Short mmCIF file of C-alpha atoms and ligand atoms in Angstrom, two decimals:
data_model
loop_
_atom_site.label_atom_id
_atom_site.label_comp_id
_atom_site.label_asym_id
_atom_site.label_seq_id
_atom_site.Cartn_x
_atom_site.Cartn_y
_atom_site.Cartn_z
CA MET A 1 4.01 -22.27 -19.65
CA LYS A 2 4.68 -19.32 -17.38
CA PHE A 3 3.09 -15.95 -16.65
CA TYR A 4 4.32 -12.71 -15.31
CA VAL A 5 2.02 -10.10 -13.50
CA ARG A 6 2.81 -6.43 -13.09
CA THR A 7 0.32 -4.72 -10.80
CA TYR A 8 -0.15 -0.88 -10.37
CA GLY A 9 -2.34 0.77 -7.78
CA CYS A 10 -4.33 -0.26 -4.65
CA GLN A 11 -4.54 -3.43 -2.70
CA MET A 12 -7.81 -4.18 -4.57
CA ASN A 13 -5.72 -4.48 -7.69
CA VAL A 14 -3.25 -6.65 -5.95
CA ALA A 15 -6.19 -8.85 -4.94
CA ASP A 16 -7.42 -9.00 -8.55
CA SER A 17 -3.93 -9.85 -9.71
CA ASN A 18 -3.87 -12.70 -7.33
CA GLU A 19 -7.39 -13.91 -8.51
CA MET A 20 -6.41 -13.71 -12.09
CA GLY A 21 -3.24 -15.61 -11.31
CA ARG A 22 -5.29 -18.26 -9.64
CA HIS A 23 -7.19 -18.63 -12.95
CA PHE A 24 -3.97 -19.13 -14.78
CA GLN A 25 -2.71 -21.50 -12.30
CA ALA A 26 -5.92 -23.56 -12.36
CA ARG A 27 -5.07 -24.08 -16.09
CA GLY A 28 -1.72 -25.38 -15.38
CA LEU A 29 0.42 -22.19 -15.85
CA VAL A 30 3.04 -21.24 -13.41
CA GLN A 31 3.90 -17.67 -12.16
CA THR A 32 7.41 -16.32 -12.64
CA GLU A 33 9.05 -13.37 -11.22
CA ASN A 34 11.10 -13.13 -14.38
CA PRO A 35 9.48 -11.60 -17.56
CA ASP A 36 12.15 -13.32 -19.75
CA GLU A 37 10.62 -16.64 -18.84
CA ALA A 38 7.16 -15.79 -19.34
CA SER A 39 4.72 -16.46 -22.14
CA ILE A 40 2.03 -14.29 -20.85
CA PHE A 41 2.61 -10.77 -19.52
CA LEU A 42 -0.24 -9.32 -17.51
CA VAL A 43 -0.33 -5.66 -16.73
CA ASN A 44 -3.04 -4.80 -14.15
CA THR A 45 -3.32 -0.97 -14.42
CA CYS A 46 -4.53 1.89 -12.18
CA THR A 47 -6.10 5.13 -13.23
CA VAL A 48 -6.83 6.82 -9.85
CA ARG A 49 -4.21 9.39 -10.60
CA GLN A 50 -2.72 10.47 -14.01
CA HIS A 51 0.69 9.40 -12.88
CA ALA A 52 -0.38 5.73 -12.09
CA GLU A 53 -1.89 5.67 -15.66
CA ASP A 54 1.10 7.13 -17.24
CA ARG A 55 3.56 4.56 -15.67
CA ALA A 56 1.35 1.61 -16.97
CA MET A 57 1.02 3.05 -20.39
CA SER A 58 4.84 3.37 -20.87
CA GLU A 59 5.28 -0.08 -19.67
CA ILE A 60 2.78 -1.40 -22.11
CA GLY A 61 4.49 0.51 -24.94
CA ARG A 62 7.78 -1.37 -23.99
CA LEU A 63 5.99 -4.70 -24.17
CA LYS A 64 5.90 -4.64 -28.02
CA ARG A 65 9.73 -5.59 -27.93
CA TRP A 66 9.16 -8.17 -25.25
CA LYS A 67 6.36 -10.02 -27.34
CA MET A 68 8.48 -9.89 -30.54
CA LYS A 69 11.32 -11.66 -28.87
CA LYS A 70 9.60 -15.14 -28.71
CA PRO A 71 6.75 -16.54 -30.75
CA GLY A 72 3.46 -17.18 -29.03
CA ARG A 73 3.97 -14.56 -26.37
CA LYS A 74 0.90 -12.88 -25.26
CA VAL A 75 0.14 -9.38 -23.50
CA VAL A 76 -2.94 -8.94 -21.38
CA VAL A 77 -3.83 -5.62 -19.99
CA THR A 78 -6.56 -5.51 -17.28
CA GLY A 79 -7.75 -3.05 -14.44
CA CYS A 80 -9.19 0.49 -14.14
CA ALA A 81 -6.98 2.33 -16.79
CA ALA A 82 -8.08 -0.55 -19.20
CA GLU A 83 -11.75 0.21 -18.27
CA ARG A 84 -11.28 3.95 -18.95
CA THR A 85 -9.15 3.80 -22.01
CA LYS A 86 -10.03 0.37 -23.73
CA GLU A 87 -10.52 1.76 -27.26
CA TYR A 88 -7.50 3.99 -27.00
CA LEU A 89 -5.38 1.05 -25.76
CA GLU A 90 -6.37 -1.27 -28.69
CA GLY A 91 -5.83 1.40 -31.17
CA ARG A 92 -2.45 2.59 -29.79
CA PHE A 93 -1.24 -0.82 -28.97
CA PRO A 94 -2.52 -3.24 -31.56
CA PHE A 95 -0.26 -5.89 -30.49
CA LEU A 96 -2.29 -6.45 -27.23
CA ASP A 97 -4.00 -9.88 -26.98
CA LEU A 98 -6.64 -9.18 -24.42
CA VAL A 99 -7.95 -6.08 -22.79
CA VAL A 100 -10.26 -6.53 -19.80
CA GLY A 101 -11.57 -3.57 -17.95
CA ALA A 102 -12.19 -3.43 -14.08
CA LYS A 103 -15.98 -3.87 -14.53
CA SER A 104 -15.42 -7.13 -16.35
CA ILE A 105 -13.06 -8.70 -13.81
CA GLU A 106 -15.42 -11.37 -12.82
CA SER A 107 -15.48 -12.71 -16.32
CA PHE A 108 -11.75 -12.74 -16.58
CA SER A 109 -11.70 -16.59 -16.25
CA ASP A 110 -13.88 -17.17 -19.43
CA MET A 111 -11.85 -14.63 -21.34
CA ALA A 112 -8.50 -16.20 -20.15
CA THR A 113 -9.70 -19.47 -21.45
CA GLY A 114 -10.26 -18.11 -24.93
CA LEU A 115 -6.68 -16.65 -24.86
CA LEU A 116 -4.88 -19.88 -24.00
CA GLU A 117 -4.63 -22.32 -26.92
CA ARG A 118 -5.96 -25.55 -25.81
CA ARG A 119 -4.36 -28.91 -26.52
CA GLU A 120 -5.81 -32.21 -25.80
CA THR A 121 -3.43 -32.83 -22.94
CA ASP A 122 -4.16 -29.64 -21.38
CA GLU A 123 -7.57 -31.05 -20.44
CA ASP A 124 -6.63 -32.62 -17.06
CA LEU A 125 -4.68 -29.58 -16.13
CA ASP A 126 -7.89 -27.78 -15.78
CA TYR A 127 -8.42 -29.78 -12.64
CA ALA A 128 -4.92 -29.53 -11.37
CA VAL A 129 -4.40 -28.10 -7.85
CA PRO A 130 -3.18 -24.77 -8.17
CA ALA A 131 0.48 -24.34 -6.97
CA ILE A 132 0.05 -21.19 -4.91
CA ASP A 133 2.81 -19.84 -2.70
CA GLU A 134 2.06 -20.06 0.97
CA LYS A 135 1.24 -16.69 2.03
CA ILE A 136 0.74 -15.57 5.57
CA SER A 137 -1.27 -12.55 4.85
CA ALA A 138 -3.93 -12.75 2.18
CA PHE A 139 -6.70 -10.55 0.66
CA VAL A 140 -10.45 -11.54 0.28
CA THR A 141 -12.52 -9.27 -1.88
CA ILE A 142 -15.96 -8.84 -0.30
CA MET A 143 -17.48 -6.17 -2.69
CA ARG A 144 -16.68 -4.47 -5.86
CA GLY A 145 -17.49 -0.98 -7.05
CA CYS A 146 -18.62 2.17 -5.16
CA ASN A 147 -21.78 3.93 -4.60
CA TYR A 148 -20.23 7.23 -3.66
CA SER A 149 -19.49 10.10 -6.03
CA CYS A 150 -16.59 11.85 -4.45
CA THR A 151 -16.06 14.79 -6.94
CA TYR A 152 -12.31 13.95 -7.63
CA CYS A 153 -12.66 10.32 -7.83
CA ILE A 154 -12.75 8.16 -11.19
CA VAL A 155 -13.10 4.71 -9.32
CA PRO A 156 -17.05 4.79 -9.60
CA TYR A 157 -16.75 5.25 -13.37
CA VAL A 158 -14.23 2.49 -13.94
CA ARG A 159 -15.40 0.00 -11.30
CA GLY A 160 -19.13 0.61 -11.40
CA ARG A 161 -21.65 0.56 -8.58
CA GLU A 162 -21.40 -1.73 -5.65
CA ILE A 163 -21.98 -5.45 -5.77
CA TYR A 164 -21.54 -7.66 -2.84
CA HIS A 165 -20.16 -11.23 -2.65
CA SER A 166 -22.32 -13.52 -0.53
CA PRO A 167 -21.22 -14.41 2.95
CA GLU A 168 -20.76 -17.99 1.85
CA GLN A 169 -18.53 -17.18 -1.04
CA ILE A 170 -16.38 -14.76 1.37
CA LEU A 171 -16.23 -17.53 4.03
CA GLY A 172 -15.28 -20.08 1.32
CA GLU A 173 -12.49 -17.86 0.09
CA ALA A 174 -11.21 -17.01 3.62
CA ARG A 175 -11.11 -20.91 4.35
CA ASP A 176 -9.33 -21.54 1.10
CA ARG A 177 -6.70 -18.83 1.88
CA VAL A 178 -6.14 -20.29 5.35
CA SER A 179 -5.83 -23.79 4.05
CA GLU A 180 -3.10 -22.44 1.84
CA GLY A 181 -1.44 -21.10 4.82
CA ALA A 182 -2.76 -17.58 5.49
CA ARG A 183 -3.10 -16.67 8.99
CA GLU A 184 -4.20 -13.10 8.41
CA ILE A 185 -6.98 -12.01 6.10
CA THR A 186 -7.77 -8.51 4.89
CA LEU A 187 -11.16 -7.86 3.71
CA LEU A 188 -11.14 -5.60 0.69
CA GLY A 189 -13.72 -3.25 -0.84
CA GLN A 190 -13.69 0.30 -2.19
CA THR A 191 -15.83 1.27 0.87
CA VAL A 192 -15.47 -1.95 2.53
CA ASN A 193 -17.65 -1.32 5.47
CA SER A 194 -20.71 -0.47 3.38
CA TYR A 195 -20.94 -4.20 2.77
CA ARG A 196 -24.53 -5.57 2.98
CA HIS A 197 -25.99 -8.81 1.92
CA GLY A 198 -29.72 -9.30 2.78
CA GLU A 199 -29.89 -8.60 6.43
CA TYR A 200 -26.26 -9.14 6.79
CA ARG A 201 -24.03 -6.16 7.57
CA PHE A 202 -20.26 -5.43 7.71
CA ALA A 203 -20.09 -6.15 11.41
CA ASP A 204 -21.63 -9.63 10.86
CA LEU A 205 -19.08 -10.26 8.25
CA LEU A 206 -16.26 -9.61 10.62
CA GLN A 207 -17.63 -11.80 13.32
CA ALA A 208 -18.27 -14.62 10.86
CA VAL A 209 -14.83 -14.37 9.29
CA ALA A 210 -13.27 -14.41 12.79
CA GLY A 211 -14.83 -17.85 13.07
CA VAL A 212 -12.64 -19.48 10.36
CA ASP A 213 -10.54 -22.22 11.86
CA GLY A 214 -7.01 -21.27 11.94
CA LEU A 215 -7.40 -17.61 11.37
CA GLU A 216 -5.57 -15.33 13.64
CA ARG A 217 -5.94 -11.89 12.36
CA ILE A 218 -8.54 -9.83 10.49
CA ARG A 219 -7.98 -6.51 8.82
CA PHE A 220 -10.06 -4.52 6.31
CA ILE A 221 -9.54 -1.67 3.76
CA SER A 222 -10.70 0.88 2.89
CA PRO A 223 -13.59 1.95 5.27
CA HIS A 224 -15.55 4.97 4.66
CA PRO A 225 -16.13 7.01 7.88
CA PHE A 226 -19.95 7.16 7.16
CA TYR A 227 -20.18 3.45 7.73
CA ILE A 228 -18.12 3.16 10.97
CA THR A 229 -21.23 2.32 13.03
CA ASP A 230 -21.10 1.88 16.80
CA ARG A 231 -21.64 -1.75 15.87
CA VAL A 232 -18.61 -1.90 13.79
CA ILE A 233 -16.57 -0.29 16.50
CA GLU A 234 -17.96 -2.61 19.16
CA THR A 235 -17.14 -5.72 16.94
CA MET A 236 -13.66 -4.39 16.28
CA ALA A 237 -13.12 -3.90 20.04
CA THR A 238 -14.56 -7.27 21.10
CA VAL A 239 -13.67 -9.83 18.51
CA PRO A 240 -10.06 -10.75 19.24
CA GLU A 241 -9.06 -11.57 15.67
CA VAL A 242 -9.85 -8.10 14.49
CA CYS A 243 -6.75 -6.05 14.64
CA GLU A 244 -6.35 -2.70 16.55
CA SER A 245 -5.50 -0.73 13.48
CA LEU A 246 -7.50 1.28 10.97
CA HIS A 247 -6.83 3.16 7.72
CA LEU A 248 -9.54 5.63 7.50
CA PRO A 249 -9.27 8.15 4.61
CA VAL A 250 -10.18 11.64 5.57
CA GLN A 251 -9.03 13.49 2.48
CA SER A 252 -9.19 17.00 3.98
CA GLY A 253 -9.54 18.71 7.33
CA SER A 254 -11.76 21.58 5.99
CA ASN A 255 -15.40 21.22 6.01
CA THR A 256 -15.62 23.46 2.86
CA MET A 257 -13.48 21.04 1.02
CA LEU A 258 -15.20 17.93 2.40
CA LYS A 259 -18.43 19.36 1.11
CA THR A 260 -17.12 20.14 -2.39
CA MET A 261 -15.44 16.65 -2.44
CA MET A 262 -18.93 15.17 -1.48
CA ARG A 263 -17.37 13.06 1.24
CA ASN A 264 -20.77 13.10 3.32
CA TYR A 265 -19.10 13.68 6.87
CA THR A 266 -17.69 16.81 8.53
CA ARG A 267 -14.36 17.26 10.29
CA GLU A 268 -16.28 17.00 13.66
CA HIS A 269 -17.91 13.86 12.72
CA TYR A 270 -14.57 12.24 11.80
CA VAL A 271 -12.92 13.50 14.95
CA ALA A 272 -15.63 12.24 17.12
CA LEU A 273 -15.39 8.87 15.36
CA VAL A 274 -11.67 8.57 16.08
CA GLU A 275 -12.21 9.56 19.69
CA LYS A 276 -14.83 6.91 20.04
CA MET A 277 -12.58 4.25 18.48
CA ARG A 278 -9.62 5.14 20.64
CA ARG A 279 -11.67 4.89 23.71
CA ALA A 280 -12.79 1.38 22.64
CA MET A 281 -9.43 0.37 21.43
CA PRO A 282 -6.69 2.02 23.32
CA GLY A 283 -3.35 1.53 21.62
CA MET A 284 -4.95 1.26 18.25
CA THR A 285 -3.13 2.72 15.16
CA LEU A 286 -4.85 5.12 12.70
CA SER A 287 -3.69 6.01 9.19
CA THR A 288 -5.28 8.16 6.49
CA ASP A 289 -5.37 9.29 2.90
CA ILE A 290 -5.18 13.15 2.21
CA ILE A 291 -5.55 15.06 -1.02
CA VAL A 292 -3.79 18.32 -1.23
CA GLY A 293 -4.50 21.11 -3.88
CA PHE A 294 -8.06 20.29 -4.51
CA PRO A 295 -9.73 22.95 -6.73
CA GLY A 296 -10.54 25.84 -4.54
CA GLU A 297 -8.52 24.82 -1.55
CA THR A 298 -7.43 28.06 0.12
CA GLU A 299 -4.50 28.44 2.41
CA GLU A 300 -6.97 28.51 5.21
CA ASP A 301 -8.60 25.18 4.07
CA PHE A 302 -5.03 23.71 3.83
CA GLN A 303 -4.27 24.93 7.37
CA GLN A 304 -7.31 23.12 8.54
CA THR A 305 -5.89 19.86 7.04
CA LEU A 306 -2.51 20.43 8.91
CA SER A 307 -4.40 21.27 12.13
CA LEU A 308 -6.43 17.87 11.72
CA ILE A 309 -3.14 15.92 11.41
CA GLU A 310 -1.87 17.74 14.49
CA GLU A 311 -4.94 17.14 16.38
CA LEU A 312 -5.45 13.49 15.54
CA GLN A 313 -1.80 12.39 15.58
CA PHE A 314 -2.04 9.87 12.79
CA ASP A 315 0.39 7.03 12.95
CA TRP A 316 1.10 7.21 9.21
CA GLY A 317 -0.61 8.25 6.08
CA PHE A 318 -0.63 8.86 2.37
CA ILE A 319 -0.60 12.38 1.04
CA PHE A 320 -1.82 12.71 -2.63
CA LYS A 321 -1.32 15.62 -4.89
CA TYR A 322 -4.81 16.41 -6.52
CA SER A 323 -4.87 14.89 -9.94
CA THR A 324 -7.51 15.91 -12.46
CA ARG A 325 -9.53 12.91 -13.73
CA GLU A 326 -11.30 13.54 -16.92
CA GLY A 327 -15.13 12.97 -16.55
CA THR A 328 -15.37 13.59 -12.84
CA PRO A 329 -17.26 16.63 -11.54
CA ALA A 330 -14.11 18.20 -10.17
CA ALA A 331 -12.42 18.17 -13.62
CA LYS A 332 -14.72 21.12 -14.38
CA LEU A 333 -13.26 23.32 -11.71
CA GLU A 334 -10.23 25.37 -12.24
CA SER A 335 -7.11 23.46 -10.94
CA PHE A 336 -4.09 24.97 -9.18
CA PRO A 337 -0.71 25.38 -10.67
CA GLU A 338 1.54 22.27 -10.07
CA GLU A 339 4.16 24.33 -7.90
CA LEU A 340 1.38 25.27 -5.28
CA ILE A 341 0.19 21.52 -5.17
CA GLU A 342 3.87 20.58 -4.85
CA GLU A 343 4.49 23.04 -2.05
CA ARG A 344 1.37 21.92 -0.05
CA HIS A 345 2.35 18.35 -0.59
CA GLN A 346 5.80 19.04 0.86
CA ARG A 347 4.41 20.88 3.94
CA CYS A 348 1.82 18.30 4.71
CA LEU A 349 4.35 15.26 4.23
CA GLU A 350 6.77 17.04 6.65
CA LEU A 351 4.09 17.39 9.34
CA LEU A 352 2.85 13.88 8.97
CA ASP A 353 6.18 12.40 8.93
CA ARG A 354 7.36 14.41 11.92
CA ILE A 355 4.30 13.05 13.99
CA ALA A 356 4.70 9.53 12.67
CA SER A 357 8.25 9.43 13.78
CA GLU A 358 7.51 10.92 17.26
CA LYS A 359 4.93 8.41 17.71
CA ARG A 360 7.08 5.54 16.47
CA SER A 361 9.87 6.47 18.92
CA LYS A 362 7.51 6.06 21.90
CA LEU A 363 7.25 2.32 20.79
CA VAL A 364 10.81 1.62 22.05
CA GLY A 365 10.62 -0.77 24.88
CA SER A 366 7.03 -1.93 24.13
CA VAL A 367 6.11 -5.47 23.55
CA HIS A 368 4.09 -6.61 20.59
CA GLU A 369 2.82 -9.83 19.05
CA VAL A 370 4.60 -9.96 15.67
CA LEU A 371 3.35 -12.55 12.93
CA ILE A 372 6.37 -13.20 10.62
CA GLU A 373 5.55 -12.91 7.02
CA GLU A 374 8.87 -13.21 5.03
CA GLY A 375 12.38 -13.51 6.11
CA ASN A 376 12.80 -11.76 9.49
CA VAL A 377 10.03 -9.30 8.82
CA GLY A 378 6.34 -9.47 10.21
CA ARG A 379 3.82 -7.07 11.43
CA THR A 380 2.24 -6.16 14.80
CA ARG A 381 -1.40 -6.28 15.32
CA THR A 382 -1.20 -2.43 15.03
CA ASN A 383 0.18 -2.89 11.64
CA HIS A 384 3.75 -1.69 12.23
CA ARG A 385 6.26 -3.66 10.13
CA VAL A 386 9.06 -5.08 12.35
CA TYR A 387 12.41 -6.51 11.52
CA VAL A 388 12.81 -9.13 14.20
CA GLN A 389 16.56 -10.07 15.13
CA GLY A 390 17.21 -13.74 15.81
CA ASP A 391 16.11 -17.11 14.53
CA VAL A 392 12.46 -16.85 13.25
CA LYS A 393 10.51 -18.31 10.32
CA GLN A 394 7.58 -17.64 8.22
CA GLY A 395 4.33 -18.06 10.27
CA ASP A 396 5.84 -17.52 13.65
CA SER A 397 3.63 -15.51 16.04
CA ILE A 398 6.04 -14.10 18.66
CA SER A 399 6.37 -11.74 21.35
CA VAL A 400 8.76 -9.02 20.36
CA VAL A 401 10.18 -6.05 22.21
CA ILE A 402 10.92 -2.96 20.03
CA THR A 403 14.57 -1.77 20.14
CA ASN A 404 14.72 0.86 17.37
CA ALA A 405 11.94 2.85 15.75
CA GLN A 406 13.95 5.35 13.56
CA ARG A 407 12.52 3.94 10.35
CA ALA A 408 9.07 3.03 9.22
CA THR A 409 10.07 -0.66 9.49
CA LEU A 410 10.74 -1.03 13.41
CA GLU A 411 13.41 -3.29 14.73
CA GLY A 412 12.85 -5.74 17.56
CA GLU A 413 14.18 -8.78 19.54
CA ILE A 414 12.27 -11.74 20.77
CA HIS A 415 10.91 -11.12 24.09
CA ASN A 416 10.74 -13.82 26.72
CA GLY A 417 9.11 -11.97 29.71
CA ASN A 418 5.77 -13.33 30.89
CA VAL A 419 3.30 -10.35 31.42
CA THR A 420 3.41 -8.03 28.46
CA PHE A 421 1.37 -5.15 27.43
CA GLU A 422 0.13 -7.14 24.42
CA ASN A 423 -0.90 -10.21 26.74
CA PHE A 424 -2.51 -7.73 29.07
CA ARG A 425 -4.47 -6.22 26.22
CA GLN A 426 -5.42 -9.61 24.70
CA GLU A 427 -6.92 -10.69 27.98
CA ASP A 428 -8.63 -7.30 28.45
CA ARG A 429 -10.00 -7.20 24.86
CA ARG A 430 -13.19 -9.07 25.53
CA SER A 431 -14.14 -6.69 28.24
CA ARG A 432 -13.70 -3.68 26.20
CA SER A 433 -16.64 -2.03 24.59
CA THR A 434 -17.61 1.16 22.93
CA ARG A 435 -19.56 2.49 25.75
N1 5AD B 1 -6.23 12.89 -7.05
C1 5AD B 1 -5.54 12.69 -6.00
N2 5AD B 1 -5.77 11.70 -5.17
C2 5AD B 1 -6.88 10.90 -5.47
N3 5AD B 1 -7.36 9.85 -4.76
C3 5AD B 1 -8.45 9.43 -5.40
N4 5AD B 1 -8.62 10.09 -6.38
C4 5AD B 1 -7.75 11.09 -6.43
C5 5AD B 1 -7.50 12.21 -7.34
N5 5AD B 1 -8.14 12.54 -8.38
C6 5AD B 1 -6.78 9.31 -3.48
C7 5AD B 1 -7.74 9.45 -2.31
C8 5AD B 1 -8.08 7.91 -2.03
C9 5AD B 1 -6.82 7.23 -2.49
C10 5AD B 1 -7.03 5.84 -2.69
O1 5AD B 1 -6.43 7.91 -3.66
O2 5AD B 1 -6.96 9.89 -1.21
O3 5AD B 1 -8.41 7.74 -0.71
FE1 SF4 B 2 -13.63 7.20 -4.86
FE2 SF4 B 2 -15.05 8.20 -2.89
FE3 SF4 B 2 -15.80 5.86 -3.86
FE4 SF4 B 2 -13.55 6.03 -2.38
S1 SF4 B 2 -15.58 6.52 -1.67
S2 SF4 B 2 -13.66 4.92 -4.32
S3 SF4 B 2 -12.74 8.17 -3.00
S4 SF4 B 2 -15.76 7.69 -4.94
#
């Protein structure tokens, strides 16, 4: 029996999809890339913006025909939109076999058992070793939920408040992924660096995961600026496995907006953090999330966002058009016409893209350690995707000189020189500190 998974939304959803896939695989099911072959179709939904939810809903609607084509087919809907709209979903799409909201994801395994008809011979399949594709880069969820209440955001409602996995569980999962072939682990959480478990803090976790045998690289998403402590910076700078790249959502460059968004930091605090991190990790890359058109955002506020992008020179970023989420505090505020939001979105994108491409062009000629993930494509420690010319294979960790940086995916060639910027930096890494 085969299953097919469609995932919408963020990396947390990708990690959840992988986890649900592992539950199916543990029961002897095989993942397929072709829905025609599948008996189970799982749609893992997102609700962070209306657009994401609409796309999932129309896909679910189309699955009625898919289901009718072969007897015994089952449709499972999970994730954040499932949490937000469970009753609506079940009413509007009565053919659904299972709806599991994001808050119940940890009990997915039990629910999936009920879904699968059990035959006597399936018994031993329960203990079969899951056939998981070797993946170079894997996710490990360290916490779920969010204790913040950013006024635009639906996440705390659909994912609930923070719960933390124990360090033992996290390390166990990291070891499992490495034994399946992973060389890079990305730790995941809604505000990943607010992690705590007893006396254990996020920095301790970074250090512990770095100790996993065979693991070369660690990343984490998405951190919240409030929890980027000096200790986190120092750990990032001194633990060689932690990559010099950070995705740090800022949302706006205007203190007025940051306040109404309830982000719990100011522009000045964010800028100071970035400066501190760049001192500790020269050459690090920085990316961000920005929302344009939040209710009440004046042209002046918007200019502040543009000036922040200019000031901090982000390496890349995601600009989101504000989307009203029912039930959030911001939904009570008057929203802007779509054209205004669209126009700001365009202006913001243009600036961000211009800076990103200027920064990329400076990379031509520099040498980076690239870990090949698939085909000829891999990533630098700074999280640039690179297409490497020549004879390379999955899992290779090679020195690459960048030859072309016109597109987001850089191009490079294998570098045979001895002393490289990257080598220099690795040797130097242990002596760096935040002070
Ligand atoms: N409208 C637009 N963007 C949003 N995000 C979260 N909620 C909304 C919303 N209502 C963005 C934020 C966050 C990213 C994952 O999605 O920028 O960092
Ligand atoms: Fe949403 Fe804010 Fe929590 Fe991020 S920190 S998930 S934006 S409430």
